[in-house]
Amino acid sequence: MKSKVFILYTGGTFGMKSNTNQELEPSSWEEIIDYLPAIKNQTFFHYFSEIDFTFETLEPVIDSSDITPEAWGRIALKVEQNYLDHDGFIIIHGTDTLAYSASALSFIFENLSKPIVLTGAQLPIFHPRTDGIVNLSNAIYIAGYQSFGIDRIPEVCICFNDDVLRGNRAVKTSTNDFEGFSSPNYENLANLEQHISINKHLIYQANNKALILKNKFSDRVVNVTIFPGYSPKPLIELVRTGKLEGIVLKTFGAGNLPNTPQWAELVNACERYNTIILATTQCPNGQIELGQYASSNVLNNRIVVDGKDITSEAALTKLMWVIGNFEVGLRCEMLSKNLRGEISSLK
Ligand code: ASP
């Protein structure tokens, strides 16, 4: 069955070349196509003859360290403008911030019924051992699912190496391995090995409602990882300016903080200035359980939201997005809800 796939190239190592200082910089989609005769002569994409491709570039192409919430909004608009005419979407993106962008896009779109697949590479497509070809090919299978008779994944996901991960569950775990991403608290949505296996029971069920796009993000947030001896004093001062709207607080273990009066002072200041604390764990696996230890008592306050097993990237983007799109009185409730499969229903 024919399918239509929209590919948006944003930059990243996938399309990078060395400049005169031997530093990697992104090149244009035209240069990529010129270099790869298989793409240029359509033989690479010809292999996917059942698919009609649309290619676009998000200008300017960037190292993904330069991604911004404004760029997330532009990516989302490109998807929205092409949504009805295409069956699936691929976003080629740098790996450094790919998990942030995947999380942000997952929140931007409500009622998604088509796959949005983010991918990239650890070695540029110009390198003989590039992983870019395999990653792009795998992404084409997921986005063009109908042509291959495989199940639809109507989610924002990351396709990297042979893994398909829920976008807002993924973290970049290696700067080096071809298996660059993992999903610590949620199983892979699919595995593309010799055979393709889709874990149907893990996939979000699409509904028939119209796609809704909300793409505002607050930039008045901070991400704070505590450590032994950390003093929250500068943070309290920041909250008291009244300009900070949210804090992702990466606590010890299951939500624990040192037993010092300054933490109560911080929570009181947050309550007064409506600065939400989204409490998460700094452990790569597992979830917080407020109340399990006396050391998490101080977080028992209306301004604190239990982040459960959310990743750091999803926590930050969810906080920015909720603050950007919802009025003060609704924010804590929105944050505690499982909006796009980013947290598990633990209790
Ligand atoms: N710095 C690059 C980027 O994120 C790294 C990569 O793509 O692997 O754009």
Coordinates of C-alpha atoms and ligand atoms in Angstrom, one line a residue:
M1 CA 0.0 0.0 0.0
K2 CA 1.3 3.5 -0.9
S3 CA 2.2 5.8 1.9
K4 CA 3.4 9.4 2.0
V5 CA 6.3 10.3 4.3
F6 CA 7.4 13.8 5.2
I7 CA 11.1 14.1 6.0
L8 CA 12.3 17.3 7.8
Y9 CA 16.1 17.8 8.0
T10 CA 17.2 20.1 10.9
G11 CA 20.9 19.3 11.0
G12 CA 22.9 17.3 13.6
T13 CA 25.8 14.9 13.1
F14 CA 23.8 13.0 10.5
G15 CA 24.6 15.6 7.9
M16 CA 27.8 17.1 9.3
K17 CA 31.2 17.6 7.6
S18 CA 34.5 18.9 8.9
N19 CA 35.2 22.6 8.4
T20 CA 38.7 24.1 7.9
N21 CA 39.4 23.8 11.6
Q22 CA 38.5 20.1 11.5
E23 CA 35.3 20.8 13.5
L24 CA 32.0 19.2 12.5
E25 CA 29.4 21.5 11.2
P26 CA 26.0 20.7 9.5
S27 CA 25.8 20.8 5.7
S28 CA 22.7 21.3 3.6
W29 CA 20.3 18.5 2.4
E30 CA 21.5 19.2 -1.1
E31 CA 25.1 18.4 -0.1
I32 CA 23.9 15.2 1.5
I33 CA 22.1 14.2 -1.6
D34 CA 25.0 15.1 -3.8
Y35 CA 27.3 12.9 -1.8
L36 CA 25.1 9.9 -1.7
P37 CA 24.4 8.8 -5.3
A38 CA 22.0 6.3 -4.0
I39 CA 19.8 9.1 -2.7
K40 CA 20.6 11.4 -5.7
N41 CA 19.7 8.8 -8.3
Q42 CA 16.7 7.8 -6.2
T43 CA 18.0 4.3 -5.9
F44 CA 18.1 4.5 -2.1
F45 CA 14.6 5.9 -1.9
H46 CA 13.6 3.8 -5.0
Y47 CA 14.1 0.8 -2.7
F48 CA 11.1 2.3 -0.9
S49 CA 9.2 2.6 -4.1
E50 CA 5.9 2.3 -2.3
I51 CA 6.5 5.6 -0.5
D52 CA 6.1 9.1 -1.8
F53 CA 8.6 11.3 0.0
T54 CA 8.4 15.0 0.7
F55 CA 11.7 16.6 1.8
E56 CA 12.1 19.9 3.6
T57 CA 14.8 21.6 5.6
L58 CA 14.3 23.6 8.7
E59 CA 16.5 26.7 8.1
P60 CA 19.1 27.3 9.3
V61 CA 20.4 23.8 9.8
I62 CA 21.9 23.6 13.2
D63 CA 24.0 21.6 15.7
S64 CA 21.2 20.5 18.0
S65 CA 22.9 22.4 20.9
D66 CA 21.2 25.4 19.3
I67 CA 17.7 24.0 19.4
T68 CA 15.2 26.3 21.1
P69 CA 11.5 26.2 22.1
E70 CA 10.9 28.5 19.2
A71 CA 12.4 25.9 16.8
W72 CA 10.2 23.2 18.4
G73 CA 7.3 25.4 17.5
R74 CA 8.5 25.7 13.9
I75 CA 9.0 22.0 13.6
A76 CA 5.5 21.4 15.0
L77 CA 4.0 23.9 12.5
K78 CA 5.7 22.1 9.6
V79 CA 4.2 18.8 10.8
E80 CA 0.8 20.5 11.2
Q81 CA 0.8 22.1 7.8
N82 CA 1.6 18.7 6.1
Y83 CA -0.4 16.5 8.5
L84 CA -3.4 15.7 6.4
D85 CA -1.4 15.0 3.2
H86 CA 1.1 12.5 4.9
D87 CA 0.9 9.3 6.7
G88 CA 4.1 9.7 8.8
F89 CA 6.8 12.2 9.6
I90 CA 10.6 11.9 10.1
I91 CA 12.6 14.6 11.7
I92 CA 16.4 14.3 11.3
H93 CA 17.9 15.9 14.3
G94 CA 21.2 16.1 16.2
T95 CA 21.5 13.6 19.0
D96 CA 22.6 16.0 21.8
T97 CA 19.1 17.4 22.4
L98 CA 17.0 14.9 20.5
A99 CA 15.4 13.5 23.7
Y100 CA 14.4 17.1 24.7
S101 CA 12.9 17.8 21.3
A102 CA 11.0 14.4 21.2
S103 CA 9.6 15.2 24.6
A104 CA 8.6 18.7 23.7
L105 CA 6.9 17.6 20.5
S106 CA 5.0 14.9 22.3
F107 CA 3.5 17.6 24.6
I108 CA 2.8 20.0 21.7
F109 CA 0.5 17.5 19.9
E110 CA -2.7 16.3 21.4
N111 CA -4.7 13.6 19.6
L112 CA -1.8 12.5 17.4
S113 CA -2.8 9.7 15.1
K114 CA 0.3 9.4 12.9
P115 CA 3.9 8.6 13.7
I116 CA 6.4 11.4 14.2
V117 CA 9.8 9.7 14.2
L118 CA 13.0 11.5 15.3
T119 CA 16.3 10.1 14.2
G120 CA 19.9 11.1 13.7
A121 CA 23.4 9.6 13.7
Q122 CA 26.5 9.2 15.7
L123 CA 28.7 9.2 12.6
P124 CA 27.9 11.5 9.6
I125 CA 26.4 10.2 6.5
F126 CA 29.7 11.1 4.7
H127 CA 31.6 8.6 6.9
P128 CA 32.0 5.0 5.4
R129 CA 30.8 3.5 8.7
T130 CA 27.9 5.9 9.2
D131 CA 24.9 4.7 11.2
G132 CA 22.8 7.3 9.5
I133 CA 21.7 5.1 6.6
V134 CA 20.4 2.4 8.9
N135 CA 18.7 4.9 11.3
L136 CA 17.0 6.7 8.4
S137 CA 15.9 3.4 6.8
N138 CA 14.5 2.2 10.1
A139 CA 12.7 5.5 10.6
I140 CA 11.2 5.1 7.1
Y141 CA 9.7 1.7 8.0
I142 CA 8.0 3.2 11.1
A143 CA 6.8 6.4 9.4
G144 CA 5.7 4.5 6.2
Y145 CA 4.3 1.6 8.2
Q146 CA 1.4 1.0 5.7
S147 CA 3.7 0.1 2.9
F148 CA 5.4 -2.6 5.0
G149 CA 2.3 -4.0 6.5
I150 CA 3.4 -3.2 10.1
D151 CA 1.4 -1.7 12.9
R152 CA 1.1 2.1 13.2
I153 CA 2.8 3.8 16.1
P154 CA 0.8 7.1 16.4
E155 CA 3.4 8.6 18.8
V156 CA 6.4 10.9 18.8
C157 CA 9.1 8.3 18.9
I158 CA 12.9 8.0 18.5
C159 CA 14.2 5.5 16.1
F160 CA 17.9 4.9 16.7
N161 CA 20.0 1.8 15.9
D162 CA 17.5 -1.0 16.2
D163 CA 15.3 0.6 18.9
V164 CA 12.1 2.5 18.7
L165 CA 11.6 4.4 21.9
R166 CA 8.7 6.5 23.1
G167 CA 10.1 10.0 22.6
N168 CA 9.3 11.3 26.1
R169 CA 10.7 8.2 27.8
A170 CA 14.1 8.4 26.0
V171 CA 17.5 9.6 27.2
K172 CA 20.8 10.0 25.4
T173 CA 23.0 7.5 27.2
S174 CA 26.0 7.4 25.0
T175 CA 28.1 9.9 23.0
N176 CA 29.7 7.0 21.3
D177 CA 27.7 3.8 20.9
F178 CA 25.5 3.4 17.9
E179 CA 22.9 2.4 20.5
G180 CA 22.9 6.0 21.7
F181 CA 19.5 6.1 23.4
S182 CA 17.7 4.1 26.0
S183 CA 14.4 4.2 27.7
P184 CA 15.0 3.5 31.4
N185 CA 11.5 3.2 32.7
Y186 CA 9.5 2.0 29.6
E187 CA 10.1 -0.9 27.3
N188 CA 10.9 -0.3 23.6
L189 CA 7.9 0.4 21.4
A190 CA 9.5 -1.7 18.7
N191 CA 12.7 -3.5 17.8
L192 CA 14.0 -3.5 14.3
E193 CA 16.3 -6.5 14.1
Q194 CA 16.3 -9.1 11.4
H195 CA 12.6 -9.1 12.0
I196 CA 10.6 -6.1 13.0
S197 CA 8.6 -6.6 16.2
I198 CA 6.2 -3.9 17.3
N199 CA 5.1 -4.1 21.0
K200 CA 1.5 -3.3 20.3
H201 CA 0.4 -3.4 23.9
L202 CA 2.8 -0.6 24.8
I203 CA 1.6 1.8 22.1
Y204 CA -0.7 4.7 22.8
Q205 CA -4.1 4.2 21.2
A206 CA -5.0 7.0 18.7
N207 CA -8.4 8.5 18.9
N208 CA -10.4 10.1 16.1
K209 CA -10.3 13.6 17.5
A210 CA -8.8 16.5 15.6
L211 CA -5.1 17.3 16.1
I212 CA -4.5 20.1 18.6
L213 CA -1.3 22.0 18.7
K214 CA -0.1 24.0 21.7
N215 CA 3.4 25.2 21.3
K216 CA 4.2 27.8 24.0
F217 CA 7.0 27.2 26.4
S218 CA 8.0 29.1 29.5
D219 CA 11.7 30.0 29.8
R220 CA 11.4 30.9 33.5
V221 CA 12.4 27.5 34.7
V222 CA 15.5 25.8 36.2
N223 CA 16.7 22.3 36.5
V224 CA 18.4 21.7 39.8
T225 CA 20.3 18.6 40.8
I226 CA 21.0 18.5 44.5
F227 CA 24.2 17.1 45.9
P228 CA 25.6 16.6 49.4
G229 CA 26.2 20.0 51.0
Y230 CA 24.1 21.8 48.3
S231 CA 22.6 25.0 49.7
P232 CA 19.2 26.1 48.3
K233 CA 19.9 29.7 49.4
P234 CA 20.6 31.2 45.9
L235 CA 17.5 29.3 44.6
I236 CA 15.3 30.8 47.4
E237 CA 16.6 34.3 46.4
L238 CA 15.7 33.6 42.8
V239 CA 12.2 32.5 43.8
R240 CA 11.8 35.6 45.9
T241 CA 12.3 37.8 42.8
G242 CA 8.9 36.4 41.7
K243 CA 10.3 35.7 38.2
L244 CA 10.8 32.0 38.4
E245 CA 7.8 29.9 37.4
G246 CA 9.1 26.4 37.9
I247 CA 11.8 24.2 39.2
V248 CA 12.6 20.6 38.3
L249 CA 14.2 19.4 41.5
K250 CA 16.3 16.3 41.0
T251 CA 16.2 14.8 44.5
F252 CA 18.2 11.9 46.0
G253 CA 16.7 8.5 45.5
A254 CA 13.0 8.3 46.1
G255 CA 12.5 12.0 46.6
N256 CA 14.8 12.7 49.6
L257 CA 16.3 16.0 50.6
P258 CA 18.8 17.0 53.4
N259 CA 17.1 17.7 56.8
T260 CA 17.9 21.4 56.9
P261 CA 15.5 24.3 57.5
Q262 CA 16.4 25.9 54.2
W263 CA 14.4 23.4 52.3
A264 CA 11.2 24.3 54.1
E265 CA 12.1 27.9 53.4
L266 CA 12.4 27.1 49.7
V267 CA 9.1 25.3 49.6
N268 CA 7.4 28.2 51.5
A269 CA 8.8 30.7 49.1
C270 CA 7.6 28.6 46.1
E271 CA 4.1 28.5 47.6
R272 CA 4.1 32.2 48.1
Y273 CA 5.3 33.0 44.5
N274 CA 3.5 30.2 42.7
T275 CA 6.8 28.6 41.6
I276 CA 6.0 25.0 40.9
I277 CA 8.4 22.3 42.1
L278 CA 8.3 19.2 39.9
A279 CA 10.1 16.6 42.1
T280 CA 12.1 13.9 40.2
T281 CA 14.8 11.5 41.1
Q282 CA 18.4 11.9 39.9
C283 CA 18.7 8.1 39.6
P284 CA 18.6 7.0 36.0
N285 CA 16.1 4.2 36.8
G286 CA 13.0 4.0 39.0
Q287 CA 10.7 6.7 40.4
I288 CA 10.2 8.9 43.4
E289 CA 7.9 8.0 46.2
L290 CA 7.2 11.0 48.3
G291 CA 6.5 10.0 51.9
Q292 CA 8.5 6.8 51.8
Y293 CA 11.2 8.4 53.9
A294 CA 11.0 11.2 56.5
S295 CA 13.5 13.0 54.4
S296 CA 10.9 13.7 51.7
N297 CA 8.3 15.2 54.2
V298 CA 9.3 18.8 53.3
L299 CA 7.9 18.2 49.8
N300 CA 4.5 17.5 51.1
N301 CA 3.0 20.8 49.8
R302 CA 0.4 21.9 47.2
I303 CA 3.1 23.6 45.1
V304 CA 5.1 20.3 44.7
V305 CA 4.2 17.8 42.0
D306 CA 5.4 14.2 42.2
G307 CA 7.3 13.5 39.0
K308 CA 7.0 9.7 39.5
D309 CA 9.2 8.0 36.9
I310 CA 9.5 10.8 34.4
T311 CA 12.9 11.4 32.7
S312 CA 14.8 14.6 33.3
E313 CA 14.2 15.7 29.7
A314 CA 10.5 15.0 29.8
A315 CA 10.2 16.7 33.2
L316 CA 11.8 19.9 32.0
T317 CA 9.9 20.1 28.8
K318 CA 6.6 19.2 30.4
L319 CA 7.1 21.9 33.0
M320 CA 8.0 24.5 30.4
W321 CA 5.0 23.5 28.3
V322 CA 2.4 23.4 31.1
I323 CA 3.5 26.8 32.3
G324 CA 3.5 28.1 28.8
N325 CA 0.0 26.9 27.9
F326 CA -2.1 26.8 31.1
E327 CA -3.1 29.3 33.7
V328 CA -1.6 29.2 37.2
G329 CA -4.6 27.4 38.9
L330 CA -4.4 24.4 36.4
R331 CA -0.7 23.8 36.3
C332 CA -0.1 21.4 39.2
E333 CA -3.0 19.3 38.1
M334 CA -1.8 19.1 34.5
L335 CA 1.7 18.3 35.6
S336 CA 0.6 15.4 37.8
K337 CA -1.5 13.9 34.9
N338 CA -0.1 11.3 32.5
L339 CA -0.6 13.4 29.4
R340 CA 1.3 11.5 26.7
G341 CA 2.6 8.3 28.3
E342 CA 5.5 10.1 29.9
I343 CA 4.8 8.7 33.4
S344 CA 3.6 5.3 34.6
S345 CA 0.5 4.8 36.8
L346 CA 2.5 3.5 39.7
K347 CA -0.1 3.6 42.5
Ligands
ASP1 N1 26.4 17.9 18.3 C1 25.6 17.1 17.5 C2 24.2 17.6 17.5 O1 23.5 17.3 18.5 C3 25.7 15.6 18.0 C4 25.0 14.6 17.2 O2 24.1 14.9 16.3 O3 25.2 13.4 17.4 O4 23.7 18.2 16.6

